mmCIF file of C-alpha atoms in Angstrom:
data_model
loop_
_atom_site.group_PDB
_atom_site.id
_atom_site.type_symbol
_atom_site.label_atom_id
_atom_site.label_comp_id
_atom_site.label_asym_id
_atom_site.label_seq_id
_atom_site.Cartn_x
_atom_site.Cartn_y
_atom_site.Cartn_z
ATOM 1 C CA VAL A 20 0.049 -0.138 -0.002
ATOM 2 C CA ASN A 21 1.341 3.202 -0.973
ATOM 3 C CA LEU A 22 0.645 5.927 1.746
ATOM 4 C CA ASP A 23 2.508 8.725 0.594
ATOM 5 C CA TYR A 24 -0.370 10.889 0.134
ATOM 6 C CA GLY A 25 -0.922 11.480 3.813
ATOM 7 C CA TRP A 26 -3.517 8.889 4.807
ATOM 8 C CA LYS A 27 -3.307 7.821 8.386
ATOM 9 C CA GLY A 28 -5.290 5.012 10.338
ATOM 10 C CA VAL A 29 -5.265 2.288 12.931
ATOM 11 C CA ARG A 30 -7.135 -0.711 13.343
ATOM 12 C CA LEU A 31 -7.121 -2.338 16.848
ATOM 13 C CA ARG A 32 -8.251 -5.647 18.512
ATOM 14 C CA LEU A 33 -9.169 -6.181 22.012
ATOM 15 C CA ALA A 34 -6.368 -7.769 24.182
ATOM 16 C CA SER A 35 -8.380 -10.507 25.766
ATOM 17 C CA ASP A 36 -12.136 -10.951 27.022
ATOM 18 C CA LEU A 37 -13.500 -8.391 29.458
ATOM 19 C CA THR A 38 -15.602 -9.830 32.072
ATOM 20 C CA LEU A 39 -18.172 -7.351 33.327
ATOM 21 C CA ALA A 40 -19.932 -7.656 36.733
ATOM 22 C CA ASP A 41 -23.616 -6.623 37.703
ATOM 23 C CA ALA A 42 -24.153 -2.719 37.358
ATOM 24 C CA ALA A 43 -20.465 -2.480 36.031
ATOM 25 C CA ALA A 44 -18.967 1.273 36.029
ATOM 26 C CA ALA A 45 -17.552 2.012 32.655
ATOM 27 C CA VAL A 46 -14.261 0.620 32.099
ATOM 28 C CA ALA A 47 -11.739 1.501 29.261
ATOM 29 C CA LEU A 48 -11.006 -1.306 26.569
ATOM 30 C CA THR A 49 -7.522 -2.474 26.459
ATOM 31 C CA TRP A 50 -6.313 -2.856 22.954
ATOM 32 C CA GLY A 51 -3.882 -5.882 22.395
ATOM 33 C CA SER A 52 -2.952 -5.722 18.890
ATOM 34 C CA ALA A 53 -2.969 -3.455 15.708
ATOM 35 C CA GLU A 54 -3.811 -5.072 12.235
ATOM 36 C CA TYR A 55 -2.575 -1.745 10.825
ATOM 37 C CA ASN A 56 -1.297 1.339 12.536
ATOM 38 C CA TYR A 57 -0.124 3.979 9.963
ATOM 39 C CA GLY A 58 1.059 7.289 11.824
ATOM 40 C CA ALA A 59 1.659 5.757 15.366
ATOM 41 C CA TRP A 60 -1.650 6.140 16.696
ATOM 42 C CA TRP A 61 -1.235 3.346 19.124
ATOM 43 C CA THR A 62 1.569 1.547 21.020
ATOM 44 C CA SER A 63 -0.189 -0.319 23.942
ATOM 45 C CA GLY A 64 -3.015 -0.047 26.381
ATOM 46 C CA THR A 65 -6.394 1.830 26.195
ATOM 47 C CA ASN A 66 -5.167 5.151 24.615
ATOM 48 C CA ILE A 67 -5.624 5.813 20.656
ATOM 49 C CA VAL A 68 -3.546 9.080 20.198
ATOM 50 C CA VAL A 69 -4.164 11.370 17.263
ATOM 51 C CA PRO A 70 -1.044 11.678 15.233
ATOM 52 C CA ALA A 71 0.913 15.150 14.093
ATOM 53 C CA GLY A 72 -1.209 16.593 11.141
ATOM 54 C CA VAL A 73 -4.556 15.078 11.676
ATOM 55 C CA TYR A 74 -7.496 17.360 12.514
ATOM 56 C CA LEU A 75 -10.393 15.407 11.512
ATOM 57 C CA VAL A 76 -11.081 11.401 11.981
ATOM 58 C CA ARG A 77 -13.713 8.998 11.275
ATOM 59 C CA LEU A 78 -14.177 6.040 13.733
ATOM 60 C CA TRP A 79 -15.956 2.665 13.286
ATOM 61 C CA GLY A 80 -15.852 -0.903 14.861
ATOM 62 C CA THR A 81 -17.947 -3.568 16.915
ATOM 63 C CA VAL A 82 -18.083 -4.191 20.423
ATOM 64 C CA THR A 83 -19.622 -7.576 20.983
ATOM 65 C CA TYR A 84 -20.968 -8.541 24.314
ATOM 66 C CA ILE A 85 -22.258 -12.053 25.893
ATOM 67 C CA MET A 86 -24.412 -12.241 29.108
ATOM 68 C CA THR A 87 -25.269 -15.629 30.495
ATOM 69 C CA GLY A 88 -27.644 -16.324 33.279
ATOM 70 C CA THR A 89 -30.720 -14.488 34.241
ATOM 71 C CA ALA A 90 -30.936 -10.650 34.059
ATOM 72 C CA ALA A 91 -33.825 -8.385 34.888
ATOM 73 C CA ALA A 92 -35.856 -7.296 31.796
ATOM 74 C CA GLY A 93 -34.452 -4.002 30.507
ATOM 75 C CA THR A 94 -30.932 -4.519 31.407
ATOM 76 C CA PHE A 95 -28.250 -3.392 28.984
ATOM 77 C CA THR A 96 -24.679 -2.980 28.338
ATOM 78 C CA TYR A 97 -23.527 0.448 26.972
ATOM 79 C CA THR A 98 -20.519 1.480 24.730
ATOM 80 C CA SER A 99 -19.066 5.033 24.773
ATOM 81 C CA VAL A 100 -16.339 6.807 22.663
ATOM 82 C CA LEU A 101 -14.444 9.481 24.778
ATOM 83 C CA VAL A 102 -11.837 12.279 23.244
ATOM 84 C CA ASN A 103 -9.907 13.567 25.925
ATOM 85 C CA GLY A 104 -12.320 12.298 28.663
ATOM 86 C CA THR A 105 -15.517 13.669 27.202
ATOM 87 C CA VAL A 106 -18.039 11.368 25.657
ATOM 88 C CA LEU A 107 -18.921 12.002 21.924
ATOM 89 C CA THR A 108 -22.240 13.332 21.206
ATOM 90 C CA PRO A 109 -24.175 12.344 19.375
ATOM 91 C CA PRO A 110 -24.395 9.427 19.705
ATOM 92 C CA GLY A 111 -21.444 9.052 22.161
ATOM 93 C CA GLU A 112 -23.040 6.554 24.210
ATOM 94 C CA LEU A 113 -24.497 3.431 22.645
ATOM 95 C CA ARG A 114 -26.842 1.110 24.425
ATOM 96 C CA GLY A 115 -26.713 -2.557 23.508
ATOM 97 C CA ARG A 116 -30.051 -4.756 22.893
ATOM 98 C CA PRO A 117 -31.996 -4.640 26.333
ATOM 99 C CA TYR A 118 -32.096 -8.207 27.820
ATOM 100 C CA ASN A 119 -35.262 -10.097 28.605
ATOM 101 C CA GLY A 120 -34.351 -12.117 31.234
ATOM 102 C CA ALA A 121 -32.223 -14.948 29.679
ATOM 103 C CA SER A 122 -28.828 -15.607 28.090
ATOM 104 C CA ALA A 123 -28.216 -13.155 25.255
ATOM 105 C CA GLU A 124 -25.549 -11.835 22.833
ATOM 106 C CA GLY A 125 -25.237 -8.590 20.886
ATOM 107 C CA THR A 126 -23.099 -6.271 18.912
ATOM 108 C CA ALA A 127 -22.964 -2.598 19.312
ATOM 109 C CA PRO A 128 -21.958 -0.946 16.119
ATOM 110 C CA LEU A 129 -19.653 2.115 16.651
ATOM 111 C CA THR A 130 -19.953 4.359 13.518
ATOM 112 C CA PHE A 131 -19.188 8.039 13.819
ATOM 113 C CA GLY A 132 -18.931 10.596 10.993
ATOM 114 C CA LEU A 133 -16.487 13.478 10.848
ATOM 115 C CA ILE A 134 -14.812 14.067 14.339
ATOM 116 C CA PRO A 135 -12.675 17.253 14.700
ATOM 117 C CA VAL A 136 -9.553 16.767 16.894
ATOM 118 C CA ASN A 137 -6.208 17.828 17.296
ATOM 119 C CA PRO A 138 -2.798 16.254 17.505
ATOM 120 C CA GLY A 139 -2.352 14.741 20.814
ATOM 121 C CA ASP A 140 -6.108 14.260 21.484
ATOM 122 C CA ILE A 141 -6.473 10.855 23.152
ATOM 123 C CA ILE A 142 -9.466 8.605 22.074
ATOM 124 C CA THR A 143 -10.814 5.766 24.346
ATOM 125 C CA VAL A 144 -13.739 3.268 24.060
ATOM 126 C CA THR A 145 -15.526 2.315 27.460
ATOM 127 C CA VAL A 146 -17.938 -0.414 28.194
ATOM 128 C CA GLY A 147 -20.177 -0.639 31.248
ATOM 129 C CA SER A 148 -23.773 -2.320 32.009
ATOM 130 C CA ASN A 149 -26.720 -1.955 34.261
ATOM 131 C CA TRP A 150 -27.139 -5.619 34.565
ATOM 132 C CA VAL A 151 -28.954 -6.927 37.749
ATOM 133 C CA SER A 152 -28.679 -10.497 38.792
ATOM 134 C CA ALA A 153 -26.671 -11.458 35.878
ATOM 135 C CA THR A 154 -24.672 -14.571 36.569
ATOM 136 C CA SER A 155 -21.841 -13.490 34.190
ATOM 137 C CA GLY A 156 -21.092 -11.543 31.022
ATOM 138 C CA ARG A 157 -18.235 -10.491 29.052
ATOM 139 C CA ILE A 158 -17.058 -8.480 25.981
ATOM 140 C CA GLU A 159 -15.459 -10.746 23.339
ATOM 141 C CA ALA A 160 -12.093 -10.166 22.256
ATOM 142 C CA ASP A 161 -12.298 -11.876 18.948
ATOM 143 C CA ARG A 162 -15.257 -10.140 17.640
ATOM 144 C CA THR A 163 -14.471 -6.567 19.235
ATOM 145 C CA ALA A 164 -12.432 -4.076 17.162
ATOM 146 C CA ILE A 165 -12.026 -0.356 16.116
ATOM 147 C CA CYS A 166 -10.856 1.524 13.337
ATOM 148 C CA VAL A 167 -9.845 5.121 13.167
ATOM 149 C CA GLU A 168 -8.506 7.001 10.305
ATOM 150 C CA SER A 169 -7.660 10.672 9.185
ATOM 151 C CA VAL A 170 -10.019 12.390 6.912
ATOM 152 C CA LEU A 171 -8.288 14.494 4.413
ATOM 153 C CA LEU A 172 -10.091 17.521 3.169
#
């Protein structure tokens, strides 16, 4: 791939499954590997750092969650994308499909149009739940990924 024209982007995969407890407060996803990383957006951990020369990005991906056991109707997981600790709006916080008292699986699609940023800004993705009486739940590493790319105008 010839990237001499200035495009920069990263695609990250979750490091490992993340267990969520009942009524889990939001926690940042820890990325484990980059399928590509043009522009040095990521080195390790939770933070995606906007590289020099990037002022507009597009972000997309998926977060797949599994809940097993019995949960009260209406419980859900939520996924948030933050820039420098501030939740993006809209939509910012995306709720997974509500549960109806049985085991369930769902995917929260992350799709954001143009996001204004500055070099050095930190992008993080968090997940949490309002589960009540769930026996267990997790975010699946092999089906959770995010892509962030620069937008050239």
